[in-house]
mmCIF file of C-alpha atoms in Angstrom:
data_model
loop_
_atom_site.group_PDB
_atom_site.id
_atom_site.type_symbol
_atom_site.label_atom_id
_atom_site.label_comp_id
_atom_site.label_asym_id
_atom_site.label_seq_id
_atom_site.Cartn_x
_atom_site.Cartn_y
_atom_site.Cartn_z
ATOM 1 C CA UNK A 89 -44.521 -2.284 40.242
ATOM 2 C CA UNK A 90 -41.809 -4.136 42.367
ATOM 3 C CA UNK A 91 -41.830 -7.034 39.796
ATOM 4 C CA UNK A 92 -41.166 -4.583 36.917
ATOM 5 C CA UNK A 93 -38.324 -3.088 38.558
ATOM 6 C CA UNK A 94 -36.784 -6.300 39.500
ATOM 7 C CA UNK A 95 -37.194 -7.472 35.875
ATOM 8 C CA UNK A 96 -35.508 -4.304 34.562
ATOM 9 C CA UNK A 97 -32.638 -4.748 37.003
ATOM 10 C CA UNK A 98 -32.241 -8.278 36.125
ATOM 11 C CA UNK A 99 -32.183 -7.443 32.223
ATOM 12 C CA UNK A 100 -29.513 -4.651 33.023
ATOM 13 C CA UNK A 101 -27.385 -7.173 34.725
ATOM 14 C CA UNK A 102 -27.818 -9.630 31.961
ATOM 15 C CA UNK A 103 -26.988 -7.337 29.349
ATOM 16 C CA UNK A 104 -24.063 -5.975 31.330
ATOM 17 C CA UNK A 105 -22.704 -9.557 31.789
ATOM 18 C CA UNK A 106 -23.319 -10.352 28.260
ATOM 19 C CA UNK A 107 -21.364 -7.042 27.176
ATOM 20 C CA UNK A 108 -18.403 -7.888 29.381
ATOM 21 C CA UNK A 109 -18.376 -11.584 28.130
ATOM 22 C CA UNK A 110 -18.275 -10.246 24.416
ATOM 23 C CA UNK A 111 -15.646 -7.506 25.327
ATOM 24 C CA UNK A 112 -13.339 -10.127 26.936
ATOM 25 C CA UNK A 113 -13.827 -12.521 23.986
ATOM 26 C CA UNK A 114 -12.775 -9.733 21.461
ATOM 27 C CA UNK A 115 -9.673 -8.796 23.449
ATOM 28 C CA UNK A 116 -9.029 -12.645 23.414
ATOM 29 C CA UNK A 117 -9.307 -12.704 19.701
ATOM 30 C CA UNK A 118 -6.938 -9.709 19.425
ATOM 31 C CA UNK A 119 -4.308 -11.551 21.442
ATOM 32 C CA UNK A 120 -4.786 -14.723 19.265
ATOM 33 C CA UNK A 121 -4.589 -12.633 16.122
ATOM 34 C CA UNK A 122 -1.329 -10.938 17.252
ATOM 35 C CA UNK A 123 0.413 -14.277 18.230
ATOM 36 C CA UNK A 124 -0.733 -15.717 14.771
ATOM 37 C CA UNK A 125 0.671 -12.821 12.865
ATOM 38 C CA UNK A 126 3.855 -13.006 15.054
ATOM 39 C CA UNK A 127 4.143 -16.679 14.082
ATOM 40 C CA UNK A 128 3.534 -16.063 10.541
ATOM 41 C CA UNK A 129 6.336 -13.315 10.278
ATOM 42 C CA UNK A 130 8.773 -15.599 12.022
ATOM 43 C CA UNK A 131 7.809 -18.400 9.641
ATOM 44 C CA UNK A 132 8.814 -16.121 6.823
ATOM 45 C CA UNK A 133 12.152 -15.360 8.128
ATOM 46 C CA UNK A 134 11.441 -12.019 10.082
ATOM 47 C CA UNK A 135 12.851 -11.584 13.547
ATOM 48 C CA UNK A 136 10.101 -10.392 16.045
ATOM 49 C CA UNK A 137 10.706 -9.315 19.521
ATOM 50 C CA UNK A 138 8.588 -7.475 22.009
ATOM 51 C CA UNK A 139 8.180 -6.746 25.716
ATOM 52 C CA UNK A 140 5.109 -7.151 27.773
ATOM 53 C CA UNK A 141 1.563 -7.497 26.475
ATOM 54 C CA UNK A 142 -1.607 -6.382 28.197
ATOM 55 C CA UNK A 143 -5.328 -6.254 27.620
ATOM 56 C CA UNK A 144 -7.320 -3.202 28.114
ATOM 57 C CA UNK A 145 -9.162 -2.264 31.399
ATOM 58 C CA UNK A 146 -11.822 0.124 30.041
ATOM 59 C CA UNK A 147 -15.166 -1.371 29.274
ATOM 60 C CA UNK A 148 -15.530 1.322 26.539
ATOM 61 C CA UNK A 149 -13.115 -0.268 24.275
ATOM 62 C CA UNK A 150 -11.506 -3.695 23.620
ATOM 63 C CA UNK A 151 -7.802 -3.047 23.652
ATOM 64 C CA UNK A 152 -4.520 -5.128 23.234
ATOM 65 C CA UNK A 153 -1.293 -3.437 23.799
ATOM 66 C CA UNK A 154 2.214 -4.621 23.082
ATOM 67 C CA UNK A 155 5.456 -2.921 24.414
ATOM 68 C CA UNK A 156 8.811 -2.416 22.664
ATOM 69 C CA UNK A 157 7.958 -4.234 19.590
ATOM 70 C CA UNK A 158 10.970 -4.600 16.894
ATOM 71 C CA UNK A 159 10.863 -6.269 13.556
ATOM 72 C CA UNK A 160 13.791 -7.132 11.295
ATOM 73 C CA UNK A 161 13.158 -8.685 7.873
ATOM 74 C CA UNK A 162 14.648 -11.920 6.530
ATOM 75 C CA UNK A 163 18.478 -11.968 5.540
ATOM 76 C CA UNK A 164 18.789 -11.637 1.927
ATOM 77 C CA UNK A 165 22.449 -10.760 1.920
ATOM 78 C CA UNK A 166 22.044 -6.990 2.098
ATOM 79 C CA UNK A 167 21.935 -4.700 5.317
ATOM 80 C CA UNK A 168 18.817 -5.070 7.044
ATOM 81 C CA UNK A 169 16.719 -2.454 9.025
ATOM 82 C CA UNK A 170 15.205 -3.281 12.540
ATOM 83 C CA UNK A 171 12.355 -1.201 13.126
ATOM 84 C CA UNK A 172 11.420 -0.625 16.695
ATOM 85 C CA UNK A 173 8.274 0.752 18.108
ATOM 86 C CA UNK A 174 7.863 1.872 21.861
ATOM 87 C CA UNK A 175 4.224 0.602 21.773
ATOM 88 C CA UNK A 176 1.816 -0.952 19.442
ATOM 89 C CA UNK A 177 -1.942 -0.994 20.279
ATOM 90 C CA UNK A 178 -5.079 -2.644 18.657
ATOM 91 C CA UNK A 179 -8.507 -1.081 19.734
ATOM 92 C CA UNK A 180 -12.146 -1.713 18.924
ATOM 93 C CA UNK A 181 -14.300 1.118 20.507
ATOM 94 C CA UNK A 182 -17.904 0.462 21.848
ATOM 95 C CA UNK A 183 -19.019 3.404 19.551
ATOM 96 C CA UNK A 184 -17.747 1.731 16.380
ATOM 97 C CA UNK A 185 -17.568 -2.115 17.008
ATOM 98 C CA UNK A 186 -16.605 -3.071 13.556
ATOM 99 C CA UNK A 187 -13.704 -0.491 13.112
ATOM 100 C CA UNK A 188 -10.180 -1.843 14.235
ATOM 101 C CA UNK A 189 -7.847 0.932 15.123
ATOM 102 C CA UNK A 190 -4.002 0.303 15.059
ATOM 103 C CA UNK A 191 -2.468 2.652 17.438
ATOM 104 C CA UNK A 192 1.208 3.424 16.090
ATOM 105 C CA UNK A 193 3.559 5.805 17.868
ATOM 106 C CA UNK A 194 4.596 9.099 16.275
ATOM 107 C CA UNK A 195 8.386 8.291 16.518
ATOM 108 C CA UNK A 196 9.917 4.929 15.306
ATOM 109 C CA UNK A 197 13.572 3.949 15.508
ATOM 110 C CA UNK A 198 15.126 2.271 12.442
ATOM 111 C CA UNK A 199 18.863 0.755 13.031
ATOM 112 C CA UNK A 200 20.622 -0.713 9.841
ATOM 113 C CA UNK A 201 22.458 -4.013 10.544
ATOM 114 C CA UNK A 202 25.686 -2.450 9.063
ATOM 115 C CA UNK A 203 25.210 1.293 9.173
ATOM 116 C CA UNK A 204 23.594 4.419 10.825
ATOM 117 C CA UNK A 205 20.344 4.610 12.598
ATOM 118 C CA UNK A 206 17.406 6.640 11.886
ATOM 119 C CA UNK A 207 14.230 8.253 13.589
ATOM 120 C CA UNK A 208 10.977 8.338 11.703
ATOM 121 C CA UNK A 209 8.735 10.920 12.818
ATOM 122 C CA UNK A 210 5.060 11.772 12.247
ATOM 123 C CA UNK A 211 2.888 14.685 13.025
ATOM 124 C CA UNK A 212 -0.214 12.585 12.804
ATOM 125 C CA UNK A 213 -0.711 8.902 12.084
ATOM 126 C CA UNK A 214 -3.924 6.843 11.728
ATOM 127 C CA UNK A 215 -4.411 3.321 10.794
ATOM 128 C CA UNK A 216 -7.928 2.153 10.614
ATOM 129 C CA UNK A 217 -9.535 -0.989 9.311
ATOM 130 C CA UNK A 218 -13.313 -2.378 8.667
ATOM 131 C CA UNK A 219 -14.159 -5.830 10.128
ATOM 132 C CA UNK A 220 -16.340 -8.126 8.245
ATOM 133 C CA UNK A 221 -18.421 -9.624 11.218
ATOM 134 C CA UNK A 222 -19.448 -12.828 8.900
ATOM 135 C CA UNK A 223 -15.779 -13.219 8.467
ATOM 136 C CA UNK A 224 -14.969 -12.684 11.942
ATOM 137 C CA UNK A 225 -17.701 -15.038 13.376
ATOM 138 C CA UNK A 226 -16.648 -17.647 10.734
ATOM 139 C CA UNK A 227 -13.179 -17.581 12.084
ATOM 140 C CA UNK A 228 -11.674 -16.533 8.718
ATOM 141 C CA UNK A 229 -7.971 -16.095 8.585
ATOM 142 C CA UNK A 230 -8.233 -12.345 7.712
ATOM 143 C CA UNK A 231 -11.718 -10.622 8.719
ATOM 144 C CA UNK A 232 -10.495 -7.318 7.680
ATOM 145 C CA UNK A 233 -12.024 -5.954 4.326
ATOM 146 C CA UNK A 234 -11.086 -2.309 4.020
ATOM 147 C CA UNK A 235 -8.590 0.016 5.628
ATOM 148 C CA UNK A 236 -6.935 3.367 5.476
ATOM 149 C CA UNK A 237 -3.571 4.407 6.784
ATOM 150 C CA UNK A 238 -2.805 8.158 6.477
ATOM 151 C CA UNK A 239 -0.188 10.524 7.979
ATOM 152 C CA UNK A 240 1.048 14.152 7.772
ATOM 153 C CA UNK A 241 4.230 15.759 8.542
ATOM 154 C CA UNK A 242 6.504 12.681 8.193
ATOM 155 C CA UNK A 243 10.349 12.960 8.186
ATOM 156 C CA UNK A 244 13.181 10.752 8.383
ATOM 157 C CA UNK A 245 15.935 12.031 10.492
ATOM 158 C CA UNK A 246 19.510 11.038 11.322
ATOM 159 C CA UNK A 247 19.306 9.537 14.757
ATOM 160 C CA UNK A 248 22.567 10.970 15.873
ATOM 161 C CA UNK A 249 22.194 14.516 14.454
ATOM 162 C CA UNK A 250 18.333 14.977 14.061
ATOM 163 C CA UNK A 251 19.246 16.104 10.460
ATOM 164 C CA UNK A 252 16.363 15.616 8.129
ATOM 165 C CA UNK A 253 16.966 13.278 5.265
ATOM 166 C CA UNK A 254 13.698 13.186 3.718
ATOM 167 C CA UNK A 255 10.087 14.695 4.362
ATOM 168 C CA UNK A 256 6.569 13.952 3.139
ATOM 169 C CA UNK A 257 3.740 16.406 3.789
ATOM 170 C CA UNK A 258 0.961 13.904 3.683
ATOM 171 C CA UNK A 259 0.074 10.510 2.469
ATOM 172 C CA UNK A 260 -3.179 8.348 2.319
ATOM 173 C CA UNK A 261 -3.675 4.892 1.183
ATOM 174 C CA UNK A 262 -7.101 3.320 1.021
ATOM 175 C CA UNK A 263 -7.517 -0.355 0.295
ATOM 176 C CA UNK A 264 -10.453 -2.963 0.020
ATOM 177 C CA UNK A 265 -9.992 -6.586 -0.012
ATOM 178 C CA UNK A 266 -12.764 -9.089 -1.167
ATOM 179 C CA UNK A 267 -11.640 -12.582 -1.491
ATOM 180 C CA UNK A 268 -15.200 -13.710 -2.610
ATOM 181 C CA UNK A 269 -15.580 -11.165 -5.568
ATOM 182 C CA UNK A 270 -16.554 -12.617 -8.840
ATOM 183 C CA UNK A 271 -15.416 -11.520 -12.266
ATOM 184 C CA UNK A 272 -17.857 -8.379 -12.241
ATOM 185 C CA UNK A 273 -16.978 -7.228 -8.778
ATOM 186 C CA UNK A 274 -13.621 -5.600 -7.227
ATOM 187 C CA UNK A 275 -11.522 -8.324 -5.405
ATOM 188 C CA UNK A 276 -8.759 -5.654 -4.562
ATOM 189 C CA UNK A 277 -8.729 -1.836 -4.661
ATOM 190 C CA UNK A 278 -5.643 0.225 -3.600
ATOM 191 C CA UNK A 279 -5.602 3.942 -3.845
ATOM 192 C CA UNK A 280 -2.639 5.968 -2.676
ATOM 193 C CA UNK A 281 -1.904 9.634 -2.591
ATOM 194 C CA UNK A 282 1.258 11.217 -1.636
ATOM 195 C CA UNK A 283 1.925 14.988 -1.447
ATOM 196 C CA UNK A 284 4.903 17.165 -0.667
ATOM 197 C CA UNK A 285 8.015 14.871 -0.767
ATOM 198 C CA UNK A 286 11.182 16.713 -0.319
ATOM 199 C CA UNK A 287 14.786 15.785 -0.109
ATOM 200 C CA UNK A 288 17.271 17.444 2.302
ATOM 201 C CA UNK A 289 18.976 20.451 0.484
ATOM 202 C CA UNK A 290 22.181 19.157 0.907
ATOM 203 C CA UNK A 291 21.244 16.007 -1.060
ATOM 204 C CA UNK A 292 19.949 18.269 -3.707
ATOM 205 C CA UNK A 293 23.109 20.281 -3.975
ATOM 206 C CA UNK A 294 25.529 17.259 -3.908
ATOM 207 C CA UNK A 295 23.383 15.162 -6.316
ATOM 208 C CA UNK A 296 22.428 17.990 -8.717
ATOM 209 C CA UNK A 297 18.936 16.882 -8.219
ATOM 210 C CA UNK A 298 16.575 18.856 -10.488
ATOM 211 C CA UNK A 299 13.187 20.440 -9.348
ATOM 212 C CA UNK A 300 14.798 21.345 -5.958
ATOM 213 C CA UNK A 301 14.476 17.640 -4.915
ATOM 214 C CA UNK A 302 10.687 18.139 -4.462
ATOM 215 C CA UNK A 303 7.748 16.039 -5.749
ATOM 216 C CA UNK A 304 4.622 18.016 -5.486
ATOM 217 C CA UNK A 305 1.995 15.058 -5.687
ATOM 218 C CA UNK A 306 1.789 11.400 -6.842
ATOM 219 C CA UNK A 307 -1.487 9.507 -6.980
ATOM 220 C CA UNK A 308 -1.668 5.727 -7.807
ATOM 221 C CA UNK A 309 -4.898 3.854 -8.169
ATOM 222 C CA UNK A 310 -5.580 0.281 -9.073
ATOM 223 C CA UNK A 311 -8.630 -1.802 -9.082
ATOM 224 C CA UNK A 312 -8.588 -5.580 -9.950
ATOM 225 C CA UNK A 313 -11.484 -7.943 -10.321
ATOM 226 C CA UNK A 314 -11.857 -11.438 -9.012
ATOM 227 C CA UNK A 315 -12.107 -14.290 -9.045
ATOM 228 C CA UNK A 316 -8.921 -16.221 -7.991
ATOM 229 C CA UNK A 317 -6.897 -12.942 -7.603
ATOM 230 C CA UNK A 318 -3.353 -13.942 -6.327
ATOM 231 C CA UNK A 319 -2.176 -12.431 -3.022
ATOM 232 C CA UNK A 320 0.813 -11.215 -4.895
ATOM 233 C CA UNK A 321 1.983 -8.230 -2.725
ATOM 234 C CA UNK A 322 1.344 -6.855 0.758
ATOM 235 C CA UNK A 323 -1.264 -4.017 0.868
ATOM 236 C CA UNK A 324 -2.654 -1.474 3.454
ATOM 237 C CA UNK A 325 -4.744 -4.316 4.665
ATOM 238 C CA UNK A 326 -2.684 -7.551 4.417
ATOM 239 C CA UNK A 327 1.058 -7.314 5.572
ATOM 240 C CA UNK A 328 3.789 -9.564 3.943
ATOM 241 C CA UNK A 329 4.178 -12.809 5.734
ATOM 242 C CA UNK A 330 6.110 -14.691 2.955
ATOM 243 C CA UNK A 331 9.677 -14.264 1.900
ATOM 244 C CA UNK A 332 10.084 -11.653 -0.907
ATOM 245 C CA UNK A 333 11.472 -13.070 -4.101
ATOM 246 C CA UNK A 334 15.182 -12.207 -4.673
ATOM 247 C CA UNK A 335 14.822 -11.539 -8.381
ATOM 248 C CA UNK A 336 12.377 -10.875 -11.115
ATOM 249 C CA UNK A 337 12.680 -14.365 -12.560
ATOM 250 C CA UNK A 338 11.989 -15.930 -9.186
ATOM 251 C CA UNK A 339 8.807 -13.487 -8.689
ATOM 252 C CA UNK A 340 7.480 -14.435 -12.133
ATOM 253 C CA UNK A 341 7.980 -18.212 -11.376
ATOM 254 C CA UNK A 342 6.071 -18.036 -8.197
ATOM 255 C CA UNK A 343 3.333 -15.525 -9.321
ATOM 256 C CA UNK A 344 3.036 -16.274 -12.856
ATOM 257 C CA UNK A 345 0.954 -19.551 -12.548
ATOM 258 C CA UNK A 346 -1.478 -17.513 -10.051
ATOM 259 C CA UNK A 347 -1.762 -14.671 -12.544
ATOM 260 C CA UNK A 348 -2.334 -17.237 -15.394
ATOM 261 C CA UNK A 349 -5.271 -18.772 -13.318
ATOM 262 C CA UNK A 350 -6.735 -15.254 -12.498
ATOM 263 C CA UNK A 351 -6.389 -14.470 -16.170
ATOM 264 C CA UNK A 352 -8.283 -17.515 -17.334
ATOM 265 C CA UNK A 353 -11.068 -16.819 -15.003
ATOM 266 C CA UNK A 354 -11.721 -13.572 -16.395
ATOM 267 C CA UNK A 355 -9.510 -11.368 -14.368
ATOM 268 C CA UNK A 356 -9.227 -7.652 -15.521
ATOM 269 C CA UNK A 357 -8.468 -4.450 -13.821
ATOM 270 C CA UNK A 358 -8.153 -0.534 -14.229
ATOM 271 C CA UNK A 359 -5.472 1.992 -13.000
ATOM 272 C CA UNK A 360 -4.798 5.623 -12.899
ATOM 273 C CA UNK A 361 -1.306 7.576 -12.246
ATOM 274 C CA UNK A 362 -1.150 11.295 -11.574
ATOM 275 C CA UNK A 363 2.131 13.069 -11.241
ATOM 276 C CA UNK A 364 3.045 16.674 -10.403
ATOM 277 C CA UNK A 365 7.053 16.923 -10.608
ATOM 278 C CA UNK A 366 8.464 20.216 -11.387
ATOM 279 C CA UNK A 367 6.939 21.799 -14.556
ATOM 280 C CA UNK A 368 5.414 18.177 -15.499
ATOM 281 C CA UNK A 369 1.770 17.590 -15.009
ATOM 282 C CA UNK A 370 1.006 14.205 -16.135
ATOM 283 C CA UNK A 371 -1.999 11.856 -15.980
ATOM 284 C CA UNK A 372 -2.262 8.192 -17.018
ATOM 285 C CA UNK A 373 -5.330 5.956 -16.932
ATOM 286 C CA UNK A 374 -6.384 2.743 -18.589
ATOM 287 C CA UNK A 375 -7.708 -0.633 -18.112
ATOM 288 C CA UNK A 376 -6.608 -4.137 -19.209
ATOM 289 C CA UNK A 377 -8.039 -7.820 -19.595
ATOM 290 C CA UNK A 378 -7.179 -11.035 -21.047
ATOM 291 C CA UNK A 379 -8.199 -12.732 -24.233
ATOM 292 C CA UNK A 380 -9.043 -16.449 -24.549
ATOM 293 C CA UNK A 381 -5.323 -17.664 -24.907
ATOM 294 C CA UNK A 382 -4.928 -16.016 -22.336
ATOM 295 C CA UNK A 383 -2.909 -12.884 -23.467
ATOM 296 C CA UNK A 384 -3.138 -9.109 -22.197
ATOM 297 C CA UNK A 385 -5.009 -6.678 -24.021
ATOM 298 C CA UNK A 386 -6.024 -3.054 -23.143
ATOM 299 C CA UNK A 387 -6.090 0.605 -23.444
ATOM 300 C CA UNK A 388 -4.352 3.563 -21.789
ATOM 301 C CA UNK A 389 -4.435 7.364 -22.098
ATOM 302 C CA UNK A 390 -1.508 9.431 -21.366
ATOM 303 C CA UNK A 391 -1.647 13.296 -21.233
ATOM 304 C CA UNK A 392 1.197 15.687 -19.984
ATOM 305 C CA UNK A 393 1.729 19.343 -19.870
ATOM 306 C CA UNK A 394 5.203 20.889 -19.374
ATOM 307 C CA UNK A 395 6.893 17.831 -21.004
ATOM 308 C CA UNK A 396 9.386 19.935 -22.916
ATOM 309 C CA UNK A 397 10.436 22.073 -19.865
ATOM 310 C CA UNK A 398 10.591 18.853 -17.744
ATOM 311 C CA UNK A 399 13.033 17.163 -20.303
ATOM 312 C CA UNK A 400 15.144 20.283 -20.445
ATOM 313 C CA UNK A 401 15.515 20.435 -16.710
ATOM 314 C CA UNK A 402 16.570 16.735 -16.677
ATOM 315 C CA UNK A 403 19.366 17.472 -19.338
ATOM 316 C CA UNK A 404 20.519 20.514 -17.548
ATOM 317 C CA UNK A 405 20.781 18.670 -14.326
ATOM 318 C CA UNK A 406 22.413 15.586 -15.954
ATOM 319 C CA UNK A 407 24.279 16.666 -19.164
ATOM 320 C CA UNK A 408 25.120 12.883 -19.935
ATOM 321 C CA UNK A 409 21.462 12.438 -20.885
ATOM 322 C CA UNK A 410 21.358 15.074 -23.259
ATOM 323 C CA UNK A 411 21.146 12.275 -26.195
ATOM 324 C CA UNK A 412 18.535 10.510 -24.620
ATOM 325 C CA UNK A 413 16.610 13.657 -23.876
ATOM 326 C CA UNK A 414 16.889 14.747 -27.617
ATOM 327 C CA UNK A 415 15.665 11.316 -28.716
ATOM 328 C CA UNK A 416 12.660 11.596 -26.363
ATOM 329 C CA UNK A 417 11.865 15.009 -27.673
ATOM 330 C CA UNK A 418 11.713 13.933 -31.247
ATOM 331 C CA UNK A 419 9.836 10.772 -30.497
ATOM 332 C CA UNK A 420 7.120 12.735 -28.479
ATOM 333 C CA UNK A 421 6.804 15.549 -31.152
ATOM 334 C CA UNK A 422 3.990 13.747 -33.216
ATOM 335 C CA UNK A 423 1.821 13.469 -30.039
ATOM 336 C CA UNK A 424 2.200 17.233 -29.041
ATOM 337 C CA UNK A 425 -0.562 19.850 -29.335
ATOM 338 C CA UNK A 426 -1.354 23.227 -28.187
ATOM 339 C CA UNK A 427 -3.761 24.003 -25.246
ATOM 340 C CA UNK A 428 -5.948 27.040 -25.377
ATOM 341 C CA UNK A 429 -3.404 28.998 -23.257
ATOM 342 C CA UNK A 430 -0.643 28.285 -25.780
ATOM 343 C CA UNK A 431 1.241 25.415 -23.972
ATOM 344 C CA UNK A 432 2.232 22.336 -25.312
ATOM 345 C CA UNK A 433 0.475 19.224 -24.274
ATOM 346 C CA UNK A 434 1.386 15.475 -24.711
ATOM 347 C CA UNK A 435 -1.608 13.302 -25.707
ATOM 348 C CA UNK A 436 -1.233 9.563 -26.517
ATOM 349 C CA UNK A 437 -4.025 6.933 -26.752
ATOM 350 C CA UNK A 438 -2.161 3.546 -26.501
ATOM 351 C CA UNK A 439 -3.985 0.172 -27.221
ATOM 352 C CA UNK A 440 -2.752 -3.457 -27.056
ATOM 353 C CA UNK A 441 -4.575 -6.187 -28.982
ATOM 354 C CA UNK A 442 -3.406 -9.408 -30.657
ATOM 355 C CA UNK A 443 0.133 -8.553 -29.632
ATOM 356 C CA UNK A 444 0.007 -5.072 -31.531
ATOM 357 C CA UNK A 445 0.809 -1.878 -29.602
ATOM 358 C CA UNK A 446 -0.768 1.149 -31.242
ATOM 359 C CA UNK A 447 -0.268 4.850 -30.373
ATOM 360 C CA UNK A 448 -3.180 7.171 -31.642
ATOM 361 C CA UNK A 449 -4.052 4.482 -33.950
ATOM 362 C CA UNK A 450 -0.714 3.892 -35.469
ATOM 363 C CA UNK A 451 1.341 0.622 -34.790
ATOM 364 C CA UNK A 452 4.411 1.420 -32.913
ATOM 365 C CA UNK A 453 5.600 -2.207 -31.763
ATOM 366 C CA UNK A 454 4.924 -5.988 -31.874
ATOM 367 C CA UNK A 455 4.446 -7.267 -28.255
ATOM 368 C CA UNK A 456 5.720 -10.846 -27.842
ATOM 369 C CA UNK A 457 3.291 -13.234 -26.152
ATOM 370 C CA UNK A 458 3.459 -13.928 -22.414
ATOM 371 C CA UNK A 459 5.172 -17.266 -21.696
ATOM 372 C CA UNK A 460 3.387 -18.367 -18.734
ATOM 373 C CA UNK A 461 5.491 -20.390 -16.254
ATOM 374 C CA UNK A 462 4.286 -23.897 -15.382
ATOM 375 C CA UNK A 463 2.231 -24.561 -12.089
ATOM 376 C CA UNK A 464 4.277 -25.599 -9.224
#
C-alpha cells in the first residue's frame, strides 16, 4: 500500500513540475512574441514605447503584462495620433489552453501630434483569439487562426472637456485566417457588425447632418479562398506591420502582382453588406472569381427599401445635391417595385462577365480589362 501511495505522490509531483515547466514556457513565448511584434512595428516606421513588463504569478493562467504602452504610426506628412494604454496584458488560462485573451483597458488616451487630445472609452471590451497548436509547436510566425473583438458603449470624448464627439452602441468583428487553405477552402473570413453609431448633436446641427447623425446598423462580411491569398490589409487577427501605401497607385503597384497570382491560382470570394440608415434598409450580397485571362467576373444582388425617402432627406439636408439626387431617382426608377405593404423596393441583379456589366439582364456598361502591374 505504501508503494502505491509513494507512486501516486511521485506522479503528482512529476505532473506538477511538467505543468509548471509548460506554464513558464508559454509565458516565455508570450514575451518573445511581444518583442517580435514590437520590432516589426518599429521596422515599419511606428514609434513604440512602454514601461515595465512582467510575467504572471498565478499557476492558473500564463500571463504577460506591459505597462504604459504607446503607439505612434509612421510619419506620412499628416498629423499623427499617439495612442497610449495604461496597461496591456496577454493571457492563456488553464481552463482554455488554446484561447489567447488580450486584456485591453476601458480607457485609451489619444493625442494628436498637432492638435487636441481625446479619450476613447468602452463599457465592455473583449479581444480573444484561438491558437493553432500545430502552428505554435512548429514555431510559425503567426499561430493565431481565428479571433473575435467586441465592445459595447464606446465613445470618443474630448480629453479637456469630456464632451462626447461620437459614440457606438456595439461592435463585433470575427475573423479566421488559414494560410494553408486551398481553392475550395476559406483562407480569410472577416465578418463585422456595428450598431448604434451617433454623432454629437452639435455636429449634427452645425453640419446639417441628416438622419439625426445616427447610423442604426452596418454589417460587412467577406470570405476569400486560397491559395496564395495576399496579406493585403490588417484584420482583427493580424495587425499592420508594414507602412501603408500613400496613394491608390502605390497600393495597386504593391498589391496588384499578389492579387494577380491569387487570381491565377483560382482565387474567389463572396461578400455581403447590410445598411440601416435613416429610412433606408439596404442589403447587398454577391460573389466573384476570375476567368483564365485572369479578369474578374461575378454576380451581385442589391435590394433597398426606403430609397426614395433616403434620397429626399439627402436633398433636403444638402440642397446642392438636388441635381444628383434627381438623376439617381430617374436612373433607379426602372428597378423599383412595390412590396406587399405598398412601399417601393429597389431590386437590381448585377452580373459581370467578359467585360460586360448587366443589370437585371440588360447591358449597362462596358468594363475595361484589369491591367495588372508587373511583379516586383
